[in-house]
Structures are given as C-alpha cells and as structure tokens.
Tab-separated table of C-alpha atoms in Angstrom:
chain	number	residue	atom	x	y	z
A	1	UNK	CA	119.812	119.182	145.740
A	2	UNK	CA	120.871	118.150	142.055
A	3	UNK	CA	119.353	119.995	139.363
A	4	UNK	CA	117.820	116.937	138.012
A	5	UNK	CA	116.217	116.134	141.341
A	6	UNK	CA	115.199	120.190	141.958
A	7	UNK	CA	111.134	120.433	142.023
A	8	UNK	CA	109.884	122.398	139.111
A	9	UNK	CA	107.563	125.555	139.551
A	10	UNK	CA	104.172	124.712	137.860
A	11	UNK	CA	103.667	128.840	137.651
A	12	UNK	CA	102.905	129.666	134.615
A	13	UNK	CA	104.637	132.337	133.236
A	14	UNK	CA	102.793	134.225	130.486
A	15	UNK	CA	103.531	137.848	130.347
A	16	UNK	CA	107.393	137.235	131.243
A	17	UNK	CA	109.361	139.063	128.688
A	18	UNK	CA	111.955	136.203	127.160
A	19	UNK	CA	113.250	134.382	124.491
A	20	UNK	CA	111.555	131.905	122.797
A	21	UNK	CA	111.964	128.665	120.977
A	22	UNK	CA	108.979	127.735	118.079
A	23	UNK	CA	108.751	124.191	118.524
A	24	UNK	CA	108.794	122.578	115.166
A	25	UNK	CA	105.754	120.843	114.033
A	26	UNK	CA	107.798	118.311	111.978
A	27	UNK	CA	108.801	116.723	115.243
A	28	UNK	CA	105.472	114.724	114.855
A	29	UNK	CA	106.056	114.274	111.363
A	30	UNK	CA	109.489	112.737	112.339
A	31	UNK	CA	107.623	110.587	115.009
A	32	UNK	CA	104.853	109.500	112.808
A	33	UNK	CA	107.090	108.126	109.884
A	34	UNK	CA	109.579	106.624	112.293
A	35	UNK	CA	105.848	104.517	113.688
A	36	UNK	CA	106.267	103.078	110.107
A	37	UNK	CA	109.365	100.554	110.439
A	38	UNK	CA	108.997	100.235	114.393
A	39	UNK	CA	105.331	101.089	115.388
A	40	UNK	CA	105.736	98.439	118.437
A	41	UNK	CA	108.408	99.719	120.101
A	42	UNK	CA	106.054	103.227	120.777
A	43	UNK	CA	104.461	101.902	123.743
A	44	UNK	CA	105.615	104.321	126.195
A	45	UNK	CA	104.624	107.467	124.431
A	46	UNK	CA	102.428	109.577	126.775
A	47	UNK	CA	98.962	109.650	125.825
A	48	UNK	CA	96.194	112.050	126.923
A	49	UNK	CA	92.684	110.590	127.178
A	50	UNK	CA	90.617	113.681	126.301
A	51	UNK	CA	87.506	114.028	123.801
A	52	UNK	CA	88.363	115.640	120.788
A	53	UNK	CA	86.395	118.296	118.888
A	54	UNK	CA	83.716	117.284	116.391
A	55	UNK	CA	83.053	119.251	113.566
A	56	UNK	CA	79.978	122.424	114.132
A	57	UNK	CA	76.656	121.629	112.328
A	58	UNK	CA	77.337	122.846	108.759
A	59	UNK	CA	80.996	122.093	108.166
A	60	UNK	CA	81.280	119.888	105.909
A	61	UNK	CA	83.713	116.633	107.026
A	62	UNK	CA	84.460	114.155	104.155
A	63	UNK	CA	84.162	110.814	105.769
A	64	UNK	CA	87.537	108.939	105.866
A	65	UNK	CA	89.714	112.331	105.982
A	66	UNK	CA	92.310	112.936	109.258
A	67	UNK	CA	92.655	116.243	110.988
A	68	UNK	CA	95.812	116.703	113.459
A	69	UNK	CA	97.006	119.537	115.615
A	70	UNK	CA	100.746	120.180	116.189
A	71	UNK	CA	101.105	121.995	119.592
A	72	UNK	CA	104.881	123.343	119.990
A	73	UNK	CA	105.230	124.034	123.739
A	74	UNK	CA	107.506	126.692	125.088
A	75	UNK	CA	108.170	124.717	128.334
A	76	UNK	CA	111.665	124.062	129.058
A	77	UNK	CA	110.158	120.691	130.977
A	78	UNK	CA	109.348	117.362	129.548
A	79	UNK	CA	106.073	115.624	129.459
A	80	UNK	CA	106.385	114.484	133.486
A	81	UNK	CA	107.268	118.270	134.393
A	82	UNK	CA	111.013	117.285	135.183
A	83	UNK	CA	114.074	119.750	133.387
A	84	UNK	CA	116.046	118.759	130.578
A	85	UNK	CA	119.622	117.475	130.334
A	86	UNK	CA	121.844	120.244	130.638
A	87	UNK	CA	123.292	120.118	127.688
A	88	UNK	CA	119.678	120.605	125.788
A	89	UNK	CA	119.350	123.892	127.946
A	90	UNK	CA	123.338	125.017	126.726
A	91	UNK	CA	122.738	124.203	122.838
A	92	UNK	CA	119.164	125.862	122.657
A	93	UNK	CA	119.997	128.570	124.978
A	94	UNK	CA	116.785	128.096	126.965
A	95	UNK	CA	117.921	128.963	130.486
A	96	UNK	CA	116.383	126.194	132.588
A	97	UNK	CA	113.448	125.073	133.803
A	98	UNK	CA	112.569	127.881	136.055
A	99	UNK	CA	112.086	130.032	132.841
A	100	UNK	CA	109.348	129.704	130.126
A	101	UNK	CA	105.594	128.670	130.481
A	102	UNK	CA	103.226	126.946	128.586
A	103	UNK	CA	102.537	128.217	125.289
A	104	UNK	CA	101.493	127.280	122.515
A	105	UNK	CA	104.250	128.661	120.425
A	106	UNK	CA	103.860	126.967	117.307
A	107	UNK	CA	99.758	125.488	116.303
A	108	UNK	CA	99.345	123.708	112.872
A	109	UNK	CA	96.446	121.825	111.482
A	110	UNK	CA	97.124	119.441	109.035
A	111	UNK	CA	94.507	118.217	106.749
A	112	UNK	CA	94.970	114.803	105.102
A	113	UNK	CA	92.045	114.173	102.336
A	114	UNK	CA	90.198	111.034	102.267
A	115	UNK	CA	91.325	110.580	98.443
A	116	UNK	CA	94.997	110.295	98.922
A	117	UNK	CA	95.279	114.099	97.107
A	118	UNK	CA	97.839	116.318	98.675
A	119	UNK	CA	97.775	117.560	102.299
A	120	UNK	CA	97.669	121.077	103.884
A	121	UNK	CA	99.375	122.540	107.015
A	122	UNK	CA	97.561	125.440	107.697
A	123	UNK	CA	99.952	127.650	110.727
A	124	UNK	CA	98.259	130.169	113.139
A	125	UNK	CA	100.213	132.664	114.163
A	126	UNK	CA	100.665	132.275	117.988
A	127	UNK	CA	99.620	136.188	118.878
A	128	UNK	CA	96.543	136.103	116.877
A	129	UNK	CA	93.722	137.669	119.462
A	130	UNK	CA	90.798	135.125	119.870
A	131	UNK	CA	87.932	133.984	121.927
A	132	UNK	CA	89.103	131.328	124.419
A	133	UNK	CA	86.357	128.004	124.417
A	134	UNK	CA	86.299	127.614	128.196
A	135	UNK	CA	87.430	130.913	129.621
A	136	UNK	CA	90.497	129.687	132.054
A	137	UNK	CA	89.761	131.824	135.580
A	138	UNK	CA	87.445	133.738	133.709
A	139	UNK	CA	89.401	135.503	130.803
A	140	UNK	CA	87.752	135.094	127.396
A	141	UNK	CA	89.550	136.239	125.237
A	142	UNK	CA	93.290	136.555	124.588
A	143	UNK	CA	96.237	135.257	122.510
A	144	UNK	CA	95.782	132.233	121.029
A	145	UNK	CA	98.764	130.679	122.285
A	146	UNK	CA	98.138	131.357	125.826
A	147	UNK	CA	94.825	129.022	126.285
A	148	UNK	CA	96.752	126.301	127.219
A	149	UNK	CA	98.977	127.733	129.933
A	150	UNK	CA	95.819	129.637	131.435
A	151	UNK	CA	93.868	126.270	131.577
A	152	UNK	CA	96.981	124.678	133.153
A	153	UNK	CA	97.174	126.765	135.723
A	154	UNK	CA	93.636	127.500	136.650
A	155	UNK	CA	93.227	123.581	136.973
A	156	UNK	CA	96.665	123.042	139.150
A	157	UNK	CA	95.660	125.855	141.218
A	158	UNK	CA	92.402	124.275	141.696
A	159	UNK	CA	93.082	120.716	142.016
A	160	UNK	CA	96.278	121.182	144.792
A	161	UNK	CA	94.057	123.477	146.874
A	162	UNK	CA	91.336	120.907	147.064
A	163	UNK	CA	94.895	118.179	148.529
A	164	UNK	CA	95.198	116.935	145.048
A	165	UNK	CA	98.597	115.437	145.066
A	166	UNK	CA	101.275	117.038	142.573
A	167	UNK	CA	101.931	114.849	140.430
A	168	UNK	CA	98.304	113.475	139.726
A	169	UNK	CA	97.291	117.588	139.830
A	170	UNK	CA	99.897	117.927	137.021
A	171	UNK	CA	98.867	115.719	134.800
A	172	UNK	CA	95.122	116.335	135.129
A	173	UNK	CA	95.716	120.330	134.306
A	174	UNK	CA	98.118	118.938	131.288
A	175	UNK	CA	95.259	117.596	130.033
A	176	UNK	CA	92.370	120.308	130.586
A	177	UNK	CA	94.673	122.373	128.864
A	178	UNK	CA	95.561	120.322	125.440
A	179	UNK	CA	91.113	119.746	125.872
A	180	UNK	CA	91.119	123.662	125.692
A	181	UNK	CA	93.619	124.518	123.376
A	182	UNK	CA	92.251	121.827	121.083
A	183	UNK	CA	88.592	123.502	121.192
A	184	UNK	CA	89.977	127.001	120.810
A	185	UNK	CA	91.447	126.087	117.690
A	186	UNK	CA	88.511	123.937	116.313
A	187	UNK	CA	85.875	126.847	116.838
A	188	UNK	CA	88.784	129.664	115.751
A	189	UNK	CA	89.094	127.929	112.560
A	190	UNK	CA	85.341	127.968	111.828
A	191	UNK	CA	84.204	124.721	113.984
A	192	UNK	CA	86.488	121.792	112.390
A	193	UNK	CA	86.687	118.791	113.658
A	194	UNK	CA	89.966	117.158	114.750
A	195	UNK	CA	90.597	113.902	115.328
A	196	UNK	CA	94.388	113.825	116.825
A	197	UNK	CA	96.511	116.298	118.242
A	198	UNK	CA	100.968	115.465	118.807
A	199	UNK	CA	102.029	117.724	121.370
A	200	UNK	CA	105.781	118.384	121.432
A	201	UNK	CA	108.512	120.345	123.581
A	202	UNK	CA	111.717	122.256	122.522
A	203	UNK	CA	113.462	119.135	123.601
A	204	UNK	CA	112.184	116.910	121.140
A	205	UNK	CA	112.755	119.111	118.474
A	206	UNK	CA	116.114	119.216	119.195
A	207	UNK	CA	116.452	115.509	120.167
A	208	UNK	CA	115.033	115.066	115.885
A	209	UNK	CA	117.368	117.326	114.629
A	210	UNK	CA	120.047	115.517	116.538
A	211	UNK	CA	119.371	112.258	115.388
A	212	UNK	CA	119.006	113.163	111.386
A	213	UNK	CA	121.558	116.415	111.208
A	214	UNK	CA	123.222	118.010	109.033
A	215	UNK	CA	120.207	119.533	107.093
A	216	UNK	CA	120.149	121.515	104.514
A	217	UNK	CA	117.926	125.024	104.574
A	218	UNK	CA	118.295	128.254	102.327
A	219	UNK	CA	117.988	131.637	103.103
A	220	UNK	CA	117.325	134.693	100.605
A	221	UNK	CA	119.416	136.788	102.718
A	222	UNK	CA	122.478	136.823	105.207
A	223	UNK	CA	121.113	137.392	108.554
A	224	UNK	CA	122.089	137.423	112.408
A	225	UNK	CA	120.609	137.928	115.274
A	226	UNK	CA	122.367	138.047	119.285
A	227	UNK	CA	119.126	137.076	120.822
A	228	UNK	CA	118.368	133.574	119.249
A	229	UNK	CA	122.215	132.948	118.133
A	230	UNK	CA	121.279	133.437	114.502
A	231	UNK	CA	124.137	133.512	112.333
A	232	UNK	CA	123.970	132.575	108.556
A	233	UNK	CA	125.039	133.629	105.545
A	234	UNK	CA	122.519	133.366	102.055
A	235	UNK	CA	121.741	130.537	99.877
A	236	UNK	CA	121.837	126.869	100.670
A	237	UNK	CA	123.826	125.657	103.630
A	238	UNK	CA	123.869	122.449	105.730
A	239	UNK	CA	123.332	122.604	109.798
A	240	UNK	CA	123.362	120.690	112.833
A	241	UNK	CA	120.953	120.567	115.934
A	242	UNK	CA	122.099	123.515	117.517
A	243	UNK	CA	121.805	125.898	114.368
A	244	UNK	CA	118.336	124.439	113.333
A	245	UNK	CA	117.170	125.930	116.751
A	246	UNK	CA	118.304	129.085	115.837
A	247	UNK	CA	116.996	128.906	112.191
A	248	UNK	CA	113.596	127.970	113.757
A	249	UNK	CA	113.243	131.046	116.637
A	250	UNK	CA	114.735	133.708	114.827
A	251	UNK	CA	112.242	137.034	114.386
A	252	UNK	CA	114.511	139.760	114.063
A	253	UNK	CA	117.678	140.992	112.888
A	254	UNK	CA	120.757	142.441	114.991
A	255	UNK	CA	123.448	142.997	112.503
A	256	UNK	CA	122.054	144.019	108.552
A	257	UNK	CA	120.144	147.301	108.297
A	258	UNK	CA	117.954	145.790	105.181
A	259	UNK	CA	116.576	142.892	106.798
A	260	UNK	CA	113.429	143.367	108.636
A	261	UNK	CA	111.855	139.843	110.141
A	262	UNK	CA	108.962	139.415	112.114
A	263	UNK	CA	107.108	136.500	113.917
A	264	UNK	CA	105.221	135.548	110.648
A	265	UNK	CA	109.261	135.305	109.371
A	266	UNK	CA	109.153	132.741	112.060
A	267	UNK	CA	106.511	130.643	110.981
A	268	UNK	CA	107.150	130.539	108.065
A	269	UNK	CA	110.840	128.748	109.015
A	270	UNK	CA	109.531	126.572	110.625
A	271	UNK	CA	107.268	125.623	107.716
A	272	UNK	CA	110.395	125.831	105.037
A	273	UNK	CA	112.599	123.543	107.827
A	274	UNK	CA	109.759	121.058	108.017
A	275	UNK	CA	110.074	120.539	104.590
A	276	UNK	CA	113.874	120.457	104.350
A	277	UNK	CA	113.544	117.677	107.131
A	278	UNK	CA	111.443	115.750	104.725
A	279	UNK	CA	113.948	116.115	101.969
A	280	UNK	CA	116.329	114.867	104.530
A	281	UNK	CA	114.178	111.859	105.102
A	282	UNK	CA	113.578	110.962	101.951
A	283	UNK	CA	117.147	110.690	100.324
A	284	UNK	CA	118.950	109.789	103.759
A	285	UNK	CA	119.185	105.895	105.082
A	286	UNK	CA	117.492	107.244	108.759
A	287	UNK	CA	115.288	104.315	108.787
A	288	UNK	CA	118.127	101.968	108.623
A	289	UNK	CA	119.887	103.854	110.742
A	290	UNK	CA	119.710	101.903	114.363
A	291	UNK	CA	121.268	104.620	115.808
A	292	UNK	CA	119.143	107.352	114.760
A	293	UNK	CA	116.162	105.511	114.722
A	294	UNK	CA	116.820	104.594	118.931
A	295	UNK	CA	117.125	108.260	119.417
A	296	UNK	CA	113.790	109.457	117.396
A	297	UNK	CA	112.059	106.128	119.722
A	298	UNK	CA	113.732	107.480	122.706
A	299	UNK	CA	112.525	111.487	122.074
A	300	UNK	CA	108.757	110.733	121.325
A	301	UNK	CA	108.542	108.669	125.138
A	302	UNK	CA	109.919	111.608	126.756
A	303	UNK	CA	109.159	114.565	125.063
A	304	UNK	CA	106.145	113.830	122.886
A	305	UNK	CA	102.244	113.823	123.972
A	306	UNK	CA	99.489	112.021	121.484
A	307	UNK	CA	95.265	111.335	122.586
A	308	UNK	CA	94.489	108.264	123.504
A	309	UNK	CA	92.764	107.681	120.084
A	310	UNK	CA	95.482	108.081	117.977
A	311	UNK	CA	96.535	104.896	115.785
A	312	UNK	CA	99.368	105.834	114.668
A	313	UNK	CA	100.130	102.478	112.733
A	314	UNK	CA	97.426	103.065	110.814
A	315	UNK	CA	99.054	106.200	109.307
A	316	UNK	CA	102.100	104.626	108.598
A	317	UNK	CA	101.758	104.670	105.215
A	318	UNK	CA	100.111	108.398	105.246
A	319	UNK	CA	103.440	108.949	106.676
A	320	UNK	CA	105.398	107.812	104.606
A	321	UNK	CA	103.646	109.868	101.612
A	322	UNK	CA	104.406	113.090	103.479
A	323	UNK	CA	107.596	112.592	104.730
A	324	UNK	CA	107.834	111.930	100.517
A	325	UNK	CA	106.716	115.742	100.406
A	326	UNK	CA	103.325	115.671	99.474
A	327	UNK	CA	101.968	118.639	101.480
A	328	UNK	CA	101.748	122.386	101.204
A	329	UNK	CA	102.117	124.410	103.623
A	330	UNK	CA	99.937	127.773	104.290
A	331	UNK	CA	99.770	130.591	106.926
A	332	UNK	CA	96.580	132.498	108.195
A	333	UNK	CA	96.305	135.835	107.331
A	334	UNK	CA	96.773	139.036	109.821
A	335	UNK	CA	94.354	142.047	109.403
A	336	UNK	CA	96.719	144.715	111.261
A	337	UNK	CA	98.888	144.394	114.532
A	338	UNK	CA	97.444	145.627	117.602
A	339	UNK	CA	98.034	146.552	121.469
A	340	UNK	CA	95.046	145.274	123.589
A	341	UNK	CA	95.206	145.341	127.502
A	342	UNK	CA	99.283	146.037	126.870
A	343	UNK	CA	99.708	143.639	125.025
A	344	UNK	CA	101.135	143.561	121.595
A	345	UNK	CA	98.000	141.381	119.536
A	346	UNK	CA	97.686	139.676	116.064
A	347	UNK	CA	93.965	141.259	115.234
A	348	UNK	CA	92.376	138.617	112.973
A	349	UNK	CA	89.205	138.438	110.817
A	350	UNK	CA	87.029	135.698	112.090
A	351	UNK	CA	84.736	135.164	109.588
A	352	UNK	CA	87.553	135.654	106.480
A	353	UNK	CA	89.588	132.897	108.828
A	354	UNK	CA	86.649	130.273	108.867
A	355	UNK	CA	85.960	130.859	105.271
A	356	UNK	CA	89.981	130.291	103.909
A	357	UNK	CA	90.115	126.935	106.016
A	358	UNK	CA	87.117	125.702	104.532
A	359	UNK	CA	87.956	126.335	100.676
A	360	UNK	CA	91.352	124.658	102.093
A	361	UNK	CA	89.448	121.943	103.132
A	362	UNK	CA	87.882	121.189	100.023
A	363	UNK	CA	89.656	122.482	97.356
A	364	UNK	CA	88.102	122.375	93.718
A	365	UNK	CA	88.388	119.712	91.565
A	366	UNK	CA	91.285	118.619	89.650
A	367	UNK	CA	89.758	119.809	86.427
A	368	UNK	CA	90.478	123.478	87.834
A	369	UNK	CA	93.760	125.039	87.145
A	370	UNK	CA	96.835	124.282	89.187
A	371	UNK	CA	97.461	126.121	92.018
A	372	UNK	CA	100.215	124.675	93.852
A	373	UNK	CA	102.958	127.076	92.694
A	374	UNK	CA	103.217	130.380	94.386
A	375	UNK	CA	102.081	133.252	92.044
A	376	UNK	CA	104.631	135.923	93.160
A	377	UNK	CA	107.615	134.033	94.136
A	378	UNK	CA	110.829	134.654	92.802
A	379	UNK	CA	111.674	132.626	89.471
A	380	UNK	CA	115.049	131.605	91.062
A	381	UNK	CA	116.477	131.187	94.604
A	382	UNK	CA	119.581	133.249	95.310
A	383	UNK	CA	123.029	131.960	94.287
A	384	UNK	CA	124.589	129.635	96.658
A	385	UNK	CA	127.752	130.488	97.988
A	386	UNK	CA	130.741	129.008	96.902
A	387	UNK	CA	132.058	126.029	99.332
A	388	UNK	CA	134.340	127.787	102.233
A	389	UNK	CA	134.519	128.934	105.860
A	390	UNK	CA	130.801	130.581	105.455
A	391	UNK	CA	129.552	126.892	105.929
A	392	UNK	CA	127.556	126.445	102.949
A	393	UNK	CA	126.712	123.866	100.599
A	394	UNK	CA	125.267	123.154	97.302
A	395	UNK	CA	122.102	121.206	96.659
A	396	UNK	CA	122.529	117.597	97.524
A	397	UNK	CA	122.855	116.267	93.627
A	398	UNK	CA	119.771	115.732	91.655
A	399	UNK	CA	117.475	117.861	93.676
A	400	UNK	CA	114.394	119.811	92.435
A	401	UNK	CA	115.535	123.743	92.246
A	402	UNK	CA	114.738	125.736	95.304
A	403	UNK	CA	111.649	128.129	94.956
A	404	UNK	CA	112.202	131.257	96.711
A	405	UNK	CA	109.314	132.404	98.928
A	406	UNK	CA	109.696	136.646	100.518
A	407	UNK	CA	105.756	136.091	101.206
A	408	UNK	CA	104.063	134.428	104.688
A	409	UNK	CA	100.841	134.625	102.531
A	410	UNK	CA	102.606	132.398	99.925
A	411	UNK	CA	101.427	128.451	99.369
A	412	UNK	CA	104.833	126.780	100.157
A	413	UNK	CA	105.222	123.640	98.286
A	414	UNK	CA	106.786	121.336	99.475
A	415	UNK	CA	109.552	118.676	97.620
A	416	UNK	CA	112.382	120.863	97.155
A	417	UNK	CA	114.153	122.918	99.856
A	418	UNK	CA	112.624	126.115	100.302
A	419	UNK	CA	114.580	129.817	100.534
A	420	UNK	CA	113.284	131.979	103.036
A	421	UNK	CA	114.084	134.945	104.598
C-alpha cells in the first residue's frame, strides 16, 4: 500500500516525547487577507458547525468588536486525517503521519475593537496548567494544549465503538474537540466571548511561507539548534519555507554556551515572524501574484478549518488593516514552572490571567499616555551582518528600524521587523 493511500492512526499521542512544530498563527492572517481580492474562490474551506462561546455574565463585550482563536495543530495530517506530501514531511522534519497528536501547540486570541483602534494578539503558552471545560474521559485538569486531543479521542473512541463509521467518527470528534478547546480558552481567559476560531496544521504554515518566501526576520543572537535544524547567524537575514519552520519551533540551543531559550522563546517567534510576514505583505506584489495567490487558495481548502459562522468577506477590509501592521502582540504571564503528575507544567495565576485580558480588552482612552512601545527594550537592534555566505540581508530600503525585544512579557509592536532571540 502507497503511503498516500496508508490508513492513518486516530491515537492520539500526548505524552510521546518528540519534536514539535508551533504552527504559526499568521497562517490565518495570510488566509484572511488573501479572502480580500478572491473571497469567492474560498468555497471549499472546511468549516466546523459548532456553537461558539458567549461572553460570562459580567464581562464586558463592546457591541460590534470580533474575537478569533488561532489553533496551531501539531498533527502531521490534514483536515480529512490523510498524510502530507512527502516532501512537506522532508523540509519540516516532521516524520510522518504516524508521529504527532493533536495539540494545540500554538493558541492566540485576537481582539479587533469595534472603533477601528489597534488590535491585540494575546498568546497562551501551550503548557500552561488549567481546568479543562468538559473533562475529556474524565480528566479535569491538564495542559492547556492537550484539551483538544483528549476530546478527540474520547469522542472517536466513543463514536466507532457504538459502529460509527470512520470517517463520519472523525470528523464528529474534530469537532467536539475545536467545541472544547474553544470553551477552555474562553473560561481560562476570564469568560470571553469568541466569535470565530481558524484552525491550522504545520502544513499550511509551510504551504504560506512557500508561496510568499524569502522573508526577512532578525535575531539578537547567533543561534543553532540539531533538534529543530536551527541554524542562523544575528541580525537581519532573509529565509525560505524550510528555515521559517525552524525559526518558528526552535526552544533551545545546541551549539553557543550563552544562549539559553525556552518555549516562551518560542512564542514569542512566532509572534515576531507573524509580523515580519505582514511586512512581507505589505511591500510585496503577493496579491497580484497568480501564482502565489493559487497556492495560499489551495492551502486554506486543505489544511485550514474555520466555524460555520465565519464571514470572512466581511473582514476583508479588517484584513487588510492588519496585514498593514496594526496589531500588537502580547504573551500571558507564567507564575513559576512546575512538575504535576510527571509532567513538566506552566503554573498560571487565574485570577491575575482574567484580569490582564480584560484591561487588554478595553484599554484606556486615548487621552492616556502611549503605551505601545516596549519600556525595557533595547534602543537599537543588533548590527546586521555584512552581505556574505552567513545569508543575511539588510533591511528592505525605507523600512521602520527594528526594535529589539529580550522580553516574552514585552508588548511587541508590530510595523517593523522585530529582533528576537
């Protein structure tokens, strides 16, 4: 049997130790702006008809505002449960489909106000320990990325042993768990509503970066790493597909004795690369691009998930605006790290959690003083390299100076290319 035609095992894999691949959340920005010059031709993406979250009594919801969650999976399947191409599995050194569960690698809310003022992406780190909403085969609590493949599984398990076919079984459990992922995250960050979720895969992330490479990111430091391929040098430099993947999973270091990175290292690249994408978008001709623009088409049918509800038409313009860079980007806080059943934890402060996403909800007025620039960031981003065989590249002419960020805790603004480390 081929290994396109192989059956994929719906086992969900959770305490497997592996490699894995953050999903990047811009994939849905990419999708969403590309709805903007071809919105008909977005038929075929796969939608999920679940109810989504209102807000709790109390929490305040300006009328006419739009809440979306980002879910990154760590499947190495698409949307249908069927592997990748090859070639996806070579360049982002994901094994195959046998490997990897269903994680929630990468969760961001973004906030659009009613007002047209700027919007937030507020990242939750994927180990932070949390109450699940619906207790999947009776756990309640756990990491917050594991809801979703715990639902999934508990449902397929249940639905093929009452002679639930398995491809009807599949899809049902796919969408119990984005319904209990979805309410995890509304009551974790102090009973929100959300209106939309865009639910992507490591393939479509790679498919975007693909279709709209080289990119340019910056780094504060040089850095490798063997396990995610890692290998850059400091300053601004351009990459393709294959070394955005490893820009976006990298959470350690292999090679310098100086540079210590961690998961929150992690999210914040793929906060940083989001924005470089958006640079990209802004000064490159991708939307006249037929080529490009086919391929971005092509990766949100197979790879990308959206509710029923979502209109995305009537955010073209919304998406436009951020793909222009008007967003910051801002990571929940971690009390202390933690080992709880075995099991290396995030441990979180519920109550300080709920009350950050609410003042970044509804921010003061614009009477107050600014707050957009980071307080402690470096004045300067490092030097660039000079143009060689290390790869890198100036700033594309006539962009805004990168601002350096050596903070997760930092605002990260976006409109310029931001260095990271």
């Amino acid at each position: 049997m081929s290994r396109t035609s192989r059956p994929v095992s719906r086992r969900v894999q959770i305490r497997r130790r592996r490699v894995t691949v953050g999903v990047l959340a811009v994939v849905a920005a990419a999708v969403i702006a590309v709805v903007a010059v071809v919105a008909s031709d977005l038929n075929g993406i796969h939608r999920s008809d679940i109810a989504m979250p209102s807000a709790s009594p109390g929490v305040a919801q300006n009328t006419g505002e739009v809440n979306i969650l980002v879910m990154g999976l760590d499947s190495r399947v698409d949307q249908d449960g069927k592997p990748f191409p090859q070639e996806i599995y070579d360049a982002i050194h994901a094994e195959d489909e046998s490997v990897g569960g269903y994680n929630t690698n990468v969760l961001m809310f973004i906030h659009i106000p009613a007002n047209g003022g700027k919007a937030v992406g507020i990242s939750i780190p994927r180990d932070d320990y949390v109450d699940y909403a619906n207790a999947p085969d009776g756990v309640t609590k756990g990491k917050i990325k594991e809801d979703y493949g715990r639902t999934f599984q508990a449902t397929y398990d249940e639905l093929t042993g009452n002679g639930t076919d398995d491809a009807t079984a599949y899809q049902r459990a796919r969408d119990a768990a984005r319904q209990a992922q979805i309410q995890t995250v509304s009551s974790f960050l102090g009973g929100v509503r959300i209106d939309h979720f865009v639910e992507v895969t490591m393939a479509a992330f790679y498919r975007v970066a693909q279709a709209v490479q080289p990119i340019t990111v910056c780094l504060n430091q040089a850095t490798a790493d063997t396990f995610s391929g890692a290998n850059f040098a400091a300053g601004m430099q351009q990459i393709d597909a294959a070394q955005a993947m490893a820009f976006v999973r990298q959470r350690r270091d292999t090679q310098y004795e100086n540079v210590d990175l961690t998961d929150l290292d992690r999210t914040r690249r793929q906060q940083a690369f989001m924005i470089s994408l958006a640079v990209k978008l802004k000064s490159a001709q991708t939307f006249t691009d037929f080529g490009a623009m086919r391929s971005l088409i092509d990766t949100a049918k197979q790879y990308v998930a959206i509710d029923q509800g979502f209109d995305l038409l009537s955010l073209a313009s919304t998406a436009q605006r951020l793909a222009g860079g008007d967003i910051t980007f801002q990571t929940l806080p971690v009390e202390r790290f933690g080992t709880i059943d075995g099991e290396s934890v995030n441990i979180v402060d519920q109550d300080k959690i709920a009350g950050i996403v609410r003042d970044l909800l509804n921010p003061p007025s614009p009477t107050a003083a600014p707050t957009d620039a980071p307080t402690d960031a470096a004045s300067d981003a490092p030097s660039s390299p000079s143009d060689g065989a290390d790869g890198s590249s100036p700033s594309p002419s006539g962009s805004p100076t990168p601002q350096s960020y050596t903070n997760s805790q930092q605002p990260m603004v976006s409109g310029a290319v931001p260095c990271v480390n």
